[in-house]
Coordinates of C-alpha atoms in Angstrom, one line a residue:
M1 CA 0.2 0.0 0.0
Q2 CA 2.8 2.4 1.0
A3 CA 4.5 1.4 -2.9
V4 CA 1.1 2.7 -4.1
A5 CA 0.6 5.7 -2.5
N6 CA 4.0 6.9 -3.1
T7 CA 3.2 6.7 -6.7
Y8 CA 0.5 8.6 -6.4
Q9 CA 2.5 11.1 -4.7
V10 CA 4.8 11.2 -7.9
L11 CA 2.4 11.6 -10.3
D12 CA 0.9 14.5 -8.2
Y13 CA 4.1 16.2 -8.3
E14 CA 5.0 15.6 -11.7
E15 CA 1.8 17.0 -12.9
Y16 CA 2.5 20.2 -10.2
E17 CA 5.7 20.8 -11.8
R18 CA 4.0 20.7 -15.8
L19 CA 1.3 22.5 -14.8
L20 CA 3.9 25.2 -13.1
R21 CA 5.8 25.2 -16.1
R22 CA 3.0 26.0 -17.9
A23 CA 2.1 28.7 -15.7
K24 CA 5.2 30.8 -16.5
T25 CA 5.0 30.5 -20.1
E26 CA 1.2 30.8 -21.7
D27 CA -0.6 34.0 -21.4
L28 CA -2.8 33.9 -18.5
S29 CA -3.8 37.7 -19.4
E30 CA -7.5 36.3 -19.6
I31 CA -7.9 35.2 -16.4
S32 CA -5.5 37.9 -14.7
G33 CA -8.0 40.5 -16.1
I34 CA -10.5 39.5 -14.3
G35 CA -9.5 40.5 -10.9
C36 CA -11.1 37.9 -8.9
L37 CA -7.9 36.8 -7.5
Y38 CA -4.9 38.7 -5.9
Q39 CA -2.4 39.5 -3.8
S40 CA -3.7 42.2 -1.1
G41 CA -0.9 43.3 0.9
Y42 CA 0.5 41.3 4.4
D43 CA -1.5 40.7 7.3
R44 CA -0.2 41.7 11.0
Y45 CA 2.2 38.9 10.9
G46 CA 3.4 39.8 7.7
R47 CA 2.2 36.9 6.0
P48 CA 0.9 37.7 2.4
V49 CA -3.1 37.7 2.3
I50 CA -4.3 36.1 -1.2
V51 CA -8.0 38.0 -2.2
F52 CA -10.9 36.1 -4.1
V53 CA -13.6 37.6 -5.2
G54 CA -16.3 35.4 -5.7
K55 CA -18.9 37.3 -7.5
W56 CA -16.2 38.1 -10.2
F57 CA -15.6 34.4 -10.7
R58 CA -18.2 32.9 -13.6
F59 CA -16.8 29.5 -13.0
K60 CA -18.7 28.5 -16.2
E61 CA -17.9 31.6 -18.4
I62 CA -14.2 31.1 -18.4
N63 CA -11.4 28.2 -18.9
L64 CA -10.9 26.4 -15.8
D65 CA -7.6 25.3 -17.4
K66 CA -6.2 29.0 -17.4
A67 CA -8.1 29.5 -13.7
L68 CA -5.6 26.6 -12.2
L69 CA -2.6 28.0 -13.8
Y70 CA -3.5 31.6 -12.9
L71 CA -4.0 30.2 -9.0
I72 CA -0.3 28.2 -9.5
Y73 CA 1.7 31.0 -11.2
L74 CA 0.3 33.6 -8.3
L75 CA 0.5 31.3 -5.1
D76 CA 3.1 29.2 -5.8
P77 CA 6.0 31.6 -5.0
L78 CA 3.9 33.0 -2.1
V79 CA 3.2 29.2 -0.4
K80 CA 6.7 28.4 0.4
N81 CA 6.0 30.7 3.5
D82 CA 2.6 31.4 5.6
Y83 CA 0.0 32.7 3.8
V84 CA -3.9 33.9 4.4
V85 CA -6.4 33.5 1.7
M86 CA -9.7 35.5 1.9
Y87 CA -12.9 34.3 0.2
F88 CA -15.3 37.4 -0.6
H89 CA -18.5 35.8 -0.7
T90 CA -20.6 39.1 -1.4
L91 CA -23.4 39.1 -3.9
T92 CA -22.3 36.1 -5.4
S93 CA -24.8 33.4 -7.4
S94 CA -24.5 30.4 -8.7
Q95 CA -22.9 31.0 -11.7
N96 CA -20.1 31.6 -9.3
Y97 CA -20.0 28.4 -7.8
A98 CA -17.2 26.2 -8.7
S99 CA -18.1 22.3 -8.8
F100 CA -17.0 19.9 -6.3
T101 CA -15.1 18.1 -9.0
W102 CA -13.4 20.7 -10.4
L103 CA -12.8 21.7 -6.4
R104 CA -11.8 18.2 -5.6
E105 CA -9.4 18.2 -8.3
V106 CA -7.9 21.7 -7.7
Y107 CA -7.4 20.6 -4.3
N108 CA -5.6 17.4 -5.2
I109 CA -3.3 18.7 -7.2
L110 CA -2.0 21.3 -5.3
P111 CA 1.2 20.4 -3.3
Y112 CA 1.2 19.9 1.3
K113 CA 2.9 23.6 0.9
Y114 CA -0.1 24.9 0.0
K115 CA -2.1 22.9 3.1
K116 CA 0.7 23.3 5.6
N117 CA 1.3 27.1 4.9
L118 CA -2.5 28.2 5.0
K119 CA -2.9 29.3 8.2
S120 CA -6.3 31.0 7.9
F121 CA -9.2 30.7 5.2
Y122 CA -11.2 33.7 5.7
V123 CA -15.0 33.6 4.2
V124 CA -16.6 36.9 4.3
H125 CA -20.5 37.4 3.9
P126 CA -20.9 33.4 3.8
T127 CA -24.3 32.9 3.1
F128 CA -26.3 29.4 4.8
W129 CA -25.9 27.5 1.6
T130 CA -22.0 28.9 1.6
K131 CA -21.4 27.5 5.1
M132 CA -23.3 23.8 4.2
M133 CA -20.9 23.9 0.9
V134 CA -17.4 24.8 3.3
W135 CA -18.1 22.7 6.1
W136 CA -19.0 19.4 3.5
F137 CA -15.6 20.5 1.4
T138 CA -14.0 20.3 4.5
T139 CA -15.3 17.5 6.6
F140 CA -15.5 14.9 3.4
M141 CA -12.6 16.6 0.7
A142 CA -10.2 18.8 2.4
P143 CA -10.1 17.7 6.5
A144 CA -6.5 19.0 6.4
I145 CA -7.7 22.4 6.1
K146 CA -11.0 21.9 8.1
E147 CA -9.7 23.7 11.4
K148 CA -8.2 26.7 9.5
V149 CA -11.6 27.9 7.7
I150 CA -13.4 30.9 9.4
S151 CA -16.4 32.5 8.1
I152 CA -17.0 36.1 9.3
S153 CA -20.5 38.3 8.5
G154 CA -18.1 41.6 8.0
I155 CA -15.0 43.2 6.6
E156 CA -14.3 44.7 9.6
Y157 CA -13.8 41.3 11.5
L158 CA -10.7 41.5 8.9
Y159 CA -9.4 44.5 10.8
S160 CA -7.7 42.6 13.8
V161 CA -5.6 40.4 11.6
I162 CA -4.6 42.9 8.7
S163 CA -5.3 46.6 8.4
P164 CA -7.5 48.5 6.6
K165 CA -4.5 49.9 4.2
E166 CA -3.3 46.4 3.5
L167 CA -6.5 45.4 2.3
E168 CA -7.6 46.1 -1.0
I169 CA -11.3 45.0 -2.1
P170 CA -13.6 46.3 -4.8
A171 CA -15.7 48.9 -3.6
F172 CA -19.3 47.1 -4.1
I173 CA -18.3 44.5 -0.8
T174 CA -17.7 47.8 1.2
E175 CA -20.8 49.2 0.2
Y176 CA -22.5 46.0 0.6
D177 CA -21.1 45.4 3.7
M178 CA -22.0 48.6 5.2
T179 CA -25.6 47.9 4.4
I180 CA -25.6 44.5 6.2
N181 CA -23.7 45.8 9.3
G182 CA -24.3 49.8 9.5
I183 CA -20.6 51.6 10.3
R184 CA -18.5 50.6 13.0
Y185 CA -19.7 47.2 14.0
F186 CA -16.4 45.9 15.1
Q187 CA -14.3 46.8 18.4
P188 CA -10.8 45.6 18.4
S189 CA -9.4 45.2 21.8
P190 CA -6.8 47.2 22.4
S191 CA -3.8 44.4 21.5
T192 CA -4.6 44.1 17.8
S193 CA -5.7 47.7 17.1
T194 CA -3.1 50.1 15.6

């Protein structure tokens, strides 16, 4: 059994290396231009923050192969050390939901360093459906990251982790947040304020 597991690890590593080479050479401007995935500064511990804007990820309309390549291109240099992901589910619809099959494929292709060095995965403005999907995914498909996923109802809760000056997000997210939460709804403890 161990020999079979080692064979799969070697095949996965070879597949990832092949994808990484493609990510460094192919034109990914079609995906990068969407603006749904980017680095936005550093958290209070100096870890890079990756932002994913769910509303701008049109799962059924984009080239998923290139989306995976862009993810690898952007994250590979960052995941060698600790990093944080902030997923904004704000105003998403069913056309923004990736299939479990594709998510499982991506999760399985990404090497161990992605899971090990991920320190937190924040889901901002989750719906009940999103919470159920995250629970199912992290319970049955990605248990290694289950304890790292944190659902929060507003942007200001992130400010104990990242300075507002470091967090660049689209205006519609801030506007929606103020509509549902009001203004200044979170008071950080004195040890976390700047």
